[in-house]
Amino acid sequence: MNKPLALKLTPNSIDEVIGQKHLLGEGKILRNLIENKKIFSMILYGKPGIGKTTIAQAMVKDLGVRYRFLNATINNKKDFDVVVEEAKMYDGIVLIMDEIHRLNKDKQDLLLPQLESGLITLIGMTTSNPYFKINPAIRSRCQIFELHDLSYEDIVEGLNRAIKHPDLAGIEITEEAISYIAHLSGNDLRYAYNLLEMAFYATKDKKVTLELLKNINNKPVMISDKDASGHYDLLSAFQKSIRGSDVDAALHYLARLIAIGDLDSIYRRMSVICYEDIGLANPDMGPRVMAAISASELVGLPEARIPLSEVVIELALSPKSNTAHVALDKALEDVETGRCGDIPDTIKIHSPIYKYPHDYPNNFVVQQYLPDNLVGKKYYLPKDTSPNERMLGQIREKLDRLKEKIVIRKKDK
């Protein structure tokens, strides 16, 4: 069988794994497990091509344990039965399972008691958020580890390792070509290996050039700097254009992100913008952005550009306010610098002097909520730039006038 280069480059030890230093670096969790010769059931999740299967296989090879590999979608219940019987025969086995979020009830019912007893140790892998997509019964029996995106430097490291493989003997490739592959692959090392291998066999003289790579894949590469900061510049430009209410610039940078297919970054950045830049000026934008993201996920590209364009226009032209997170940052600063104070007796649990607001007119009664040393402190300062925040500001002013009684009482003391 003609094994792809990516498969031949699979590490035999965690020392050979590229990236994921937060889990595999010196003194980190998974490395310590291996060094202590111990493994527990776990779920690895993250984007495709960033090392989930690689880490799982490297761990079992380092430990020298018996293991089997199954796919929750492809393998049937009979395959799972075989693994259980093998585990009983050898008093334990590690089951590496891909697409664990697709595990159906029959297979779950078969596995759960074996996980509970420790007969089977599960290493599950998924691209979906396990907190939402994986059955709680399975999830509660596993530790969950999130894999980070591979960096540009990680991809280049992998490519430089790949060009030394015997399958690519005699290859000639420039740094410019390696950089192009790394940028084109995004965070997917497997894709980088596959493109490199195809390029090698697509030439007669074994010279992999930038021109050749562009003929194989002409997907636009918007990033040209070697440290990949260009991508973050693009995301920054996208957010700052929306923050600055420049709808045309916002659409331009959205188009560049769509052109490279980076929907995840678009989703994350829009979600942040809702609360960082729009905030209380237009709180309806949060649900509207989530609806646009759901629609985009449902239809995929190229149609995803339609709901995304609409919501980005709304974000750019919406009134803006940062008062909410600025207020919280001020409160966090007080907490982190020790300016907390004791919780007032009025609102301690089972307090006999607590006044239940719903028992009073307008569901409000004057009593102390902040600690003594912070009475009168104002974190939230509304802006008069939108109807919604103007309304909140008016309510705040009315309540503040009533709360003055507490401030005066504290000053008299």
Short mmCIF file of C-alpha atoms in Angstrom, two decimals:
data_model
loop_
_atom_site.label_atom_id
_atom_site.label_comp_id
_atom_site.label_asym_id
_atom_site.label_seq_id
_atom_site.Cartn_x
_atom_site.Cartn_y
_atom_site.Cartn_z
CA MET A 1 0.00 0.00 0.00
CA ASN A 2 1.23 3.47 -0.87
CA LYS A 3 1.34 5.12 2.54
CA PRO A 4 1.22 8.92 2.49
CA LEU A 5 4.25 10.79 3.75
CA ALA A 6 2.21 12.24 6.61
CA LEU A 7 1.63 8.72 7.93
CA LYS A 8 5.30 7.76 7.59
CA LEU A 9 6.26 10.84 9.62
CA THR A 10 4.09 9.82 12.58
CA PRO A 11 6.20 10.22 15.73
CA ASN A 12 7.14 7.13 17.73
CA SER A 13 7.57 9.14 20.93
CA ILE A 14 6.21 12.30 22.50
CA ASP A 15 9.72 13.72 22.12
CA GLU A 16 9.12 13.77 18.35
CA VAL A 17 5.72 15.47 18.51
CA ILE A 18 5.64 18.96 17.03
CA GLY A 19 3.88 21.66 19.04
CA GLN A 20 1.55 21.24 22.05
CA LYS A 21 4.28 22.24 24.51
CA HIS A 22 1.60 23.17 27.06
CA LEU A 23 0.87 19.43 27.37
CA LEU A 24 4.12 17.77 26.32
CA GLY A 25 6.81 20.23 27.40
CA GLU A 26 9.16 19.60 30.29
CA GLY A 27 7.17 19.29 33.51
CA LYS A 28 3.81 19.40 31.73
CA ILE A 29 0.87 17.08 32.37
CA LEU A 30 1.07 14.47 29.62
CA ARG A 31 4.85 14.25 29.72
CA ASN A 32 4.73 13.68 33.47
CA LEU A 33 2.18 10.88 32.99
CA ILE A 34 4.50 9.14 30.55
CA GLU A 35 7.54 9.58 32.79
CA ASN A 36 5.54 8.18 35.71
CA LYS A 37 4.43 5.22 33.54
CA LYS A 38 0.74 5.97 34.10
CA ILE A 39 -2.16 6.74 31.80
CA PHE A 40 -5.78 7.71 32.46
CA SER A 41 -8.84 8.00 30.24
CA MET A 42 -8.81 11.31 28.42
CA ILE A 43 -10.27 13.27 25.54
CA LEU A 44 -8.05 15.29 23.20
CA TYR A 45 -9.82 17.95 21.20
CA GLY A 46 -8.80 20.57 18.67
CA LYS A 47 -8.73 21.35 14.97
CA PRO A 48 -7.82 18.75 12.31
CA GLY A 49 -4.13 18.14 11.66
CA ILE A 50 -2.73 19.55 14.90
CA GLY A 51 -1.70 16.29 16.56
CA LYS A 52 -4.55 14.51 18.37
CA THR A 53 -3.93 11.07 16.85
CA THR A 54 -0.19 11.67 16.87
CA ILE A 55 -0.11 12.34 20.62
CA ALA A 56 -2.35 9.37 21.40
CA GLN A 57 -0.17 6.96 19.43
CA ALA A 58 3.08 8.44 20.76
CA MET A 59 1.87 8.04 24.33
CA VAL A 60 1.00 4.36 24.02
CA LYS A 61 4.28 3.67 22.22
CA ASP A 62 6.25 5.40 24.96
CA LEU A 63 4.40 3.40 27.60
CA GLY A 64 4.66 0.14 25.68
CA VAL A 65 1.04 -0.77 26.40
CA ARG A 66 -1.36 -2.85 24.36
CA TYR A 67 -3.76 -0.66 22.39
CA ARG A 68 -6.36 -0.71 19.66
CA PHE A 69 -7.58 2.07 17.35
CA LEU A 70 -11.28 2.48 16.51
CA ASN A 71 -13.43 5.13 14.88
CA ALA A 72 -16.75 5.81 16.62
CA THR A 73 -18.47 6.26 13.26
CA ILE A 74 -16.90 3.61 11.04
CA ASN A 75 -16.43 0.71 13.45
CA ASN A 76 -19.53 -1.22 14.48
CA LYS A 77 -20.57 -2.71 17.81
CA LYS A 78 -18.94 -6.03 16.96
CA ASP A 79 -15.55 -4.27 16.64
CA PHE A 80 -16.08 -2.80 20.09
CA ASP A 81 -17.00 -6.24 21.47
CA VAL A 82 -13.69 -7.60 20.18
CA VAL A 83 -11.77 -4.84 22.00
CA VAL A 84 -13.61 -5.57 25.25
CA GLU A 85 -12.84 -9.30 24.98
CA GLU A 86 -9.18 -8.55 24.24
CA ALA A 87 -9.07 -6.26 27.27
CA LYS A 88 -10.41 -9.08 29.44
CA MET A 89 -7.89 -11.51 28.00
CA TYR A 90 -4.89 -9.25 28.68
CA ASP A 91 -6.26 -7.59 31.82
CA GLY A 92 -6.53 -4.16 30.25
CA ILE A 93 -6.10 -2.26 27.01
CA VAL A 94 -5.89 1.32 25.79
CA LEU A 95 -8.58 2.19 23.25
CA ILE A 96 -7.75 5.11 20.96
CA MET A 97 -11.02 6.34 19.48
CA ASP A 98 -11.41 8.93 16.76
CA GLU A 99 -14.58 11.03 16.37
CA ILE A 100 -15.66 10.13 19.88
CA HIS A 101 -18.42 12.75 19.75
CA ARG A 102 -20.25 10.42 17.34
CA LEU A 103 -20.32 7.46 19.73
CA ASN A 104 -23.87 6.08 19.75
CA LYS A 105 -25.79 4.75 22.76
CA ASP A 106 -25.16 1.02 22.08
CA LYS A 107 -21.40 1.50 21.99
CA GLN A 108 -21.52 3.79 25.03
CA ASP A 109 -23.45 1.19 27.02
CA LEU A 110 -20.83 -1.36 26.09
CA LEU A 111 -17.87 0.82 27.05
CA LEU A 112 -19.07 2.59 30.20
CA PRO A 113 -18.73 -0.34 32.65
CA GLN A 114 -15.28 -1.16 31.23
CA LEU A 115 -14.16 2.44 31.70
CA GLU A 116 -15.60 2.42 35.20
CA SER A 117 -13.67 -0.72 36.14
CA GLY A 118 -10.46 0.46 34.48
CA LEU A 119 -10.37 -2.53 32.13
CA ILE A 120 -10.35 -0.11 29.19
CA THR A 121 -8.45 3.18 29.22
CA LEU A 122 -9.90 5.50 26.62
CA ILE A 123 -8.09 8.16 24.61
CA GLY A 124 -10.83 9.89 22.67
CA MET A 125 -10.25 12.43 19.91
CA THR A 126 -12.61 15.02 18.52
CA THR A 127 -12.68 18.29 16.62
CA SER A 128 -15.90 19.24 18.45
CA ASN A 129 -16.10 20.88 21.85
CA PRO A 130 -16.49 17.90 24.21
CA TYR A 131 -18.39 19.98 26.77
CA PHE A 132 -21.23 20.26 24.26
CA LYS A 133 -20.85 17.30 21.92
CA ILE A 134 -19.83 14.33 24.08
CA ASN A 135 -22.21 12.36 26.25
CA PRO A 136 -21.83 13.45 29.90
CA ALA A 137 -21.49 9.84 31.04
CA ILE A 138 -18.38 9.39 28.87
CA ARG A 139 -17.10 12.88 29.61
CA SER A 140 -17.28 12.42 33.39
CA ARG A 141 -14.96 9.42 33.16
CA CYS A 142 -12.29 11.29 31.18
CA GLN A 143 -9.95 14.22 31.64
CA ILE A 144 -10.26 16.74 28.83
CA PHE A 145 -7.24 18.35 27.18
CA GLU A 146 -7.47 21.03 24.51
CA LEU A 147 -4.79 21.08 21.83
CA HIS A 148 -3.65 24.49 20.64
CA ASP A 149 -3.32 25.61 17.05
CA LEU A 150 0.08 24.90 15.58
CA SER A 151 2.12 28.03 14.94
CA TYR A 152 3.82 29.01 11.72
CA GLU A 153 7.11 27.99 13.34
CA ASP A 154 5.66 24.55 14.22
CA ILE A 155 4.65 23.93 10.59
CA VAL A 156 8.06 25.03 9.30
CA GLU A 157 9.74 22.71 11.81
CA GLY A 158 7.64 19.82 10.53
CA LEU A 159 8.41 20.63 6.89
CA ASN A 160 12.15 20.85 7.56
CA ARG A 161 11.92 17.45 9.20
CA ALA A 162 9.90 16.06 6.30
CA ILE A 163 12.37 17.06 3.57
CA LYS A 164 14.96 14.81 5.26
CA HIS A 165 12.75 11.73 4.84
CA PRO A 166 14.06 9.08 2.38
CA ASP A 167 10.89 9.36 0.30
CA LEU A 168 11.91 12.91 -0.62
CA ALA A 169 15.56 12.10 -1.34
CA GLY A 170 17.14 14.68 -3.61
CA ILE A 171 14.47 17.34 -3.05
CA GLU A 172 15.46 20.94 -3.66
CA ILE A 173 13.20 23.51 -2.02
CA THR A 174 13.67 27.16 -1.13
CA GLU A 175 12.83 28.81 2.18
CA GLU A 176 10.28 30.85 0.25
CA ALA A 177 8.51 27.68 -0.88
CA ILE A 178 8.54 26.23 2.63
CA SER A 179 7.11 29.49 3.96
CA TYR A 180 4.36 29.39 1.32
CA ILE A 181 3.34 25.85 2.29
CA ALA A 182 3.36 26.77 5.98
CA HIS A 183 1.12 29.79 5.44
CA LEU A 184 -1.17 27.94 3.06
CA SER A 185 -1.68 25.07 5.49
CA GLY A 186 -2.95 27.30 8.26
CA ASN A 187 -2.63 25.18 11.40
CA ASP A 188 -2.84 21.80 9.66
CA LEU A 189 0.50 19.96 9.63
CA ARG A 190 -0.99 16.97 7.80
CA TYR A 191 -2.08 19.26 4.96
CA ALA A 192 1.44 20.74 4.81
CA TYR A 193 2.98 17.27 4.50
CA ASN A 194 0.50 16.25 1.80
CA LEU A 195 1.15 19.39 -0.26
CA LEU A 196 4.91 18.95 0.05
CA GLU A 197 4.71 15.32 -1.06
CA MET A 198 2.51 16.12 -4.04
CA ALA A 199 4.79 18.95 -5.10
CA PHE A 200 7.82 16.64 -4.95
CA TYR A 201 6.23 14.07 -7.25
CA ALA A 202 4.74 16.73 -9.54
CA THR A 203 8.18 17.78 -10.80
CA LYS A 204 10.76 15.97 -12.92
CA ASP A 205 13.85 17.57 -11.43
CA LYS A 206 12.78 17.36 -7.74
CA LYS A 207 12.86 21.16 -7.46
CA VAL A 208 9.88 22.43 -5.48
CA THR A 209 9.42 26.08 -6.38
CA LEU A 210 6.93 28.74 -5.41
CA GLU A 211 5.56 28.73 -8.96
CA LEU A 212 4.97 24.99 -8.82
CA LEU A 213 3.15 25.26 -5.49
CA LYS A 214 0.90 28.02 -6.83
CA ASN A 215 0.02 25.82 -9.81
CA ILE A 216 -0.98 23.04 -7.42
CA ASN A 217 -2.91 25.28 -5.06
CA ASN A 218 -3.67 28.87 -5.95
CA LYS A 219 -5.62 29.60 -2.79
CA PRO A 220 -4.69 33.19 -1.90
CA VAL A 221 -2.08 33.57 0.80
CA MET A 222 -2.65 36.86 2.56
CA ILE A 223 0.23 36.42 4.98
CA SER A 224 3.81 36.98 3.90
CA ASP A 225 5.81 37.60 7.05
CA LYS A 226 7.70 34.65 8.49
CA ASP A 227 6.54 35.12 12.07
CA ALA A 228 2.86 34.93 10.98
CA SER A 229 2.06 38.22 12.71
CA GLY A 230 0.42 39.25 9.43
CA HIS A 231 -2.54 37.06 10.24
CA TYR A 232 -3.01 38.79 13.56
CA ASP A 233 -2.64 42.13 11.81
CA LEU A 234 -5.50 41.09 9.54
CA LEU A 235 -7.72 40.14 12.49
CA SER A 236 -6.76 43.37 14.24
CA ALA A 237 -7.66 45.39 11.15
CA PHE A 238 -11.00 43.60 10.95
CA GLN A 239 -11.91 44.41 14.55
CA LYS A 240 -10.58 47.95 14.53
CA SER A 241 -12.48 48.77 11.34
CA ILE A 242 -15.71 47.65 13.00
CA ARG A 243 -14.82 49.50 16.21
CA GLY A 244 -14.16 52.61 14.13
CA SER A 245 -17.51 52.22 12.31
CA ASP A 246 -15.85 51.99 8.87
CA VAL A 247 -18.23 49.56 7.21
CA ASP A 248 -16.32 49.39 3.90
CA ALA A 249 -13.00 48.57 5.57
CA ALA A 250 -14.75 45.99 7.75
CA LEU A 251 -16.17 44.28 4.65
CA HIS A 252 -12.76 44.39 2.93
CA TYR A 253 -11.03 42.58 5.79
CA LEU A 254 -13.96 40.17 6.10
CA ALA A 255 -13.46 39.35 2.41
CA ARG A 256 -9.76 38.63 3.00
CA LEU A 257 -10.57 36.31 5.90
CA ILE A 258 -13.23 34.51 3.84
CA ALA A 259 -10.81 34.18 0.92
CA ILE A 260 -8.41 32.17 3.09
CA GLY A 261 -11.32 30.23 4.60
CA ASP A 262 -10.66 31.28 8.19
CA LEU A 263 -14.23 31.14 9.44
CA ASP A 264 -13.24 30.21 13.00
CA SER A 265 -11.27 33.44 13.43
CA ILE A 266 -14.16 35.45 12.00
CA TYR A 267 -16.58 33.84 14.45
CA ARG A 268 -14.34 34.40 17.46
CA ARG A 269 -13.54 38.00 16.56
CA MET A 270 -17.17 38.93 15.92
CA SER A 271 -18.20 37.37 19.23
CA VAL A 272 -15.60 39.45 21.05
CA ILE A 273 -16.61 42.63 19.21
CA CYS A 274 -20.22 42.23 20.37
CA TYR A 275 -19.21 42.61 23.98
CA GLU A 276 -15.95 44.54 23.79
CA ASP A 277 -16.92 47.25 21.32
CA ILE A 278 -20.72 47.23 20.94
CA GLY A 279 -21.60 46.24 24.48
CA LEU A 280 -24.52 47.90 26.21
CA ALA A 281 -25.00 50.35 23.36
CA ASN A 282 -26.72 47.57 21.40
CA PRO A 283 -27.01 44.34 23.46
CA ASP A 284 -29.14 42.71 20.74
CA MET A 285 -26.00 42.23 18.64
CA GLY A 286 -24.82 39.30 20.77
CA PRO A 287 -27.74 37.02 19.83
CA ARG A 288 -27.70 38.35 16.25
CA VAL A 289 -24.03 37.44 15.83
CA MET A 290 -24.62 33.95 17.27
CA ALA A 291 -27.52 33.48 14.84
CA ALA A 292 -25.29 34.51 11.93
CA ILE A 293 -22.57 32.11 13.08
CA SER A 294 -25.08 29.25 13.33
CA ALA A 295 -26.40 30.01 9.85
CA SER A 296 -22.86 30.17 8.45
CA GLU A 297 -21.99 26.81 10.01
CA LEU A 298 -25.17 25.30 8.63
CA VAL A 299 -24.71 26.38 5.02
CA GLY A 300 -20.90 26.53 4.84
CA LEU A 301 -18.92 28.42 2.24
CA PRO A 302 -19.55 30.03 -0.20
CA GLU A 303 -23.07 30.76 1.11
CA ALA A 304 -21.73 31.58 4.60
CA ARG A 305 -20.54 34.90 3.21
CA ILE A 306 -24.20 36.08 3.05
CA PRO A 307 -25.11 36.03 6.77
CA LEU A 308 -21.57 37.14 7.64
CA SER A 309 -21.76 40.20 5.40
CA GLU A 310 -25.08 41.24 6.93
CA VAL A 311 -23.97 40.94 10.53
CA VAL A 312 -20.61 42.67 9.91
CA ILE A 313 -22.44 45.64 8.37
CA GLU A 314 -24.68 45.79 11.45
CA LEU A 315 -21.66 45.58 13.78
CA ALA A 316 -19.83 48.35 11.97
CA LEU A 317 -22.80 50.71 11.90
CA SER A 318 -24.02 49.94 15.42
CA PRO A 319 -23.52 52.44 18.25
CA LYS A 320 -20.49 51.50 20.37
CA SER A 321 -19.81 51.25 24.10
CA ASN A 322 -17.05 49.67 26.19
CA THR A 323 -18.48 50.66 29.57
CA ALA A 324 -19.36 47.12 30.73
CA HIS A 325 -15.93 45.51 30.50
CA VAL A 326 -14.20 48.72 31.62
CA ALA A 327 -16.40 48.64 34.74
CA LEU A 328 -15.49 45.03 35.43
CA ASP A 329 -11.79 45.71 34.89
CA LYS A 330 -11.98 48.41 37.59
CA ALA A 331 -13.67 45.95 39.95
CA LEU A 332 -11.04 43.30 39.16
CA GLU A 333 -8.30 45.79 39.89
CA ASP A 334 -9.77 46.37 43.36
CA VAL A 335 -10.01 42.63 43.97
CA GLU A 336 -6.49 41.88 42.70
CA THR A 337 -4.93 44.67 44.77
CA GLY A 338 -6.66 43.57 47.97
CA ARG A 339 -9.17 46.42 48.17
CA CYS A 340 -12.06 44.11 48.96
CA GLY A 341 -13.27 44.54 52.53
CA ASP A 342 -15.72 42.36 54.42
CA ILE A 343 -19.09 41.51 52.93
CA PRO A 344 -21.69 43.68 54.72
CA ASP A 345 -23.81 41.97 57.39
CA THR A 346 -26.90 43.07 55.48
CA ILE A 347 -26.31 40.57 52.65
CA LYS A 348 -24.55 37.66 54.37
CA ILE A 349 -26.29 34.32 54.12
CA HIS A 350 -29.17 33.97 56.61
CA SER A 351 -28.73 37.62 57.58
CA PRO A 352 -31.56 38.64 59.97
CA ILE A 353 -31.33 42.26 58.81
CA TYR A 354 -31.48 41.62 55.09
CA LYS A 355 -34.32 43.46 53.35
CA TYR A 356 -35.91 41.50 50.52
CA PRO A 357 -36.32 44.07 47.69
CA HIS A 358 -39.42 42.40 46.25
CA ASP A 359 -41.28 43.21 49.47
CA TYR A 360 -40.88 46.95 48.85
CA PRO A 361 -42.41 49.42 46.36
CA ASN A 362 -40.75 49.28 42.92
CA ASN A 363 -38.80 46.20 44.10
CA PHE A 364 -36.13 48.42 45.65
CA VAL A 365 -34.97 49.25 49.15
CA VAL A 366 -31.93 51.18 50.30
CA GLN A 367 -29.40 48.96 52.07
CA GLN A 368 -25.66 48.38 51.92
CA TYR A 369 -24.25 45.96 49.36
CA LEU A 370 -20.63 47.07 48.89
CA PRO A 371 -18.01 46.56 51.65
CA ASP A 372 -17.52 49.51 53.99
CA ASN A 373 -14.31 50.66 52.31
CA LEU A 374 -15.98 50.76 48.89
CA VAL A 375 -19.30 52.39 49.73
CA GLY A 376 -19.95 55.06 47.11
CA LYS A 377 -17.51 53.49 44.60
CA LYS A 378 -18.75 53.64 41.01
CA TYR A 379 -17.42 51.13 38.51
CA TYR A 380 -20.03 51.46 35.79
CA LEU A 381 -20.17 54.87 34.13
CA PRO A 382 -22.79 54.89 31.34
CA LYS A 383 -22.22 56.65 28.04
CA ASP A 384 -24.91 58.86 26.55
CA THR A 385 -24.35 57.51 23.04
CA SER A 386 -27.26 55.14 22.50
CA PRO A 387 -30.90 54.84 23.59
CA ASN A 388 -30.24 51.65 25.54
CA GLU A 389 -27.32 52.99 27.55
CA ARG A 390 -29.03 56.33 27.98
CA MET A 391 -31.90 54.45 29.60
CA LEU A 392 -29.48 52.51 31.84
CA GLY A 393 -27.81 55.75 32.80
CA GLN A 394 -31.11 57.32 33.81
CA ILE A 395 -31.99 54.31 35.97
CA ARG A 396 -28.56 54.43 37.55
CA GLU A 397 -28.90 58.15 38.37
CA LYS A 398 -32.26 57.56 40.04
CA LEU A 399 -30.91 54.69 42.15
CA ASP A 400 -27.74 56.58 43.01
CA ARG A 401 -29.80 59.41 44.48
CA LEU A 402 -31.51 56.92 46.76
CA LYS A 403 -28.21 55.28 47.70
CA GLU A 404 -26.77 58.61 48.84
CA LYS A 405 -28.29 57.89 52.23
CA ILE A 406 -25.74 55.11 52.76
CA VAL A 407 -22.83 57.32 51.67
CA ILE A 408 -23.91 60.11 54.04
CA ARG A 409 -24.34 57.62 56.87
CA LYS A 410 -20.80 56.23 56.33
CA LYS A 411 -19.32 59.75 56.23
CA ASP A 412 -21.03 60.64 59.51
CA LYS A 413 -19.35 57.67 61.14
#
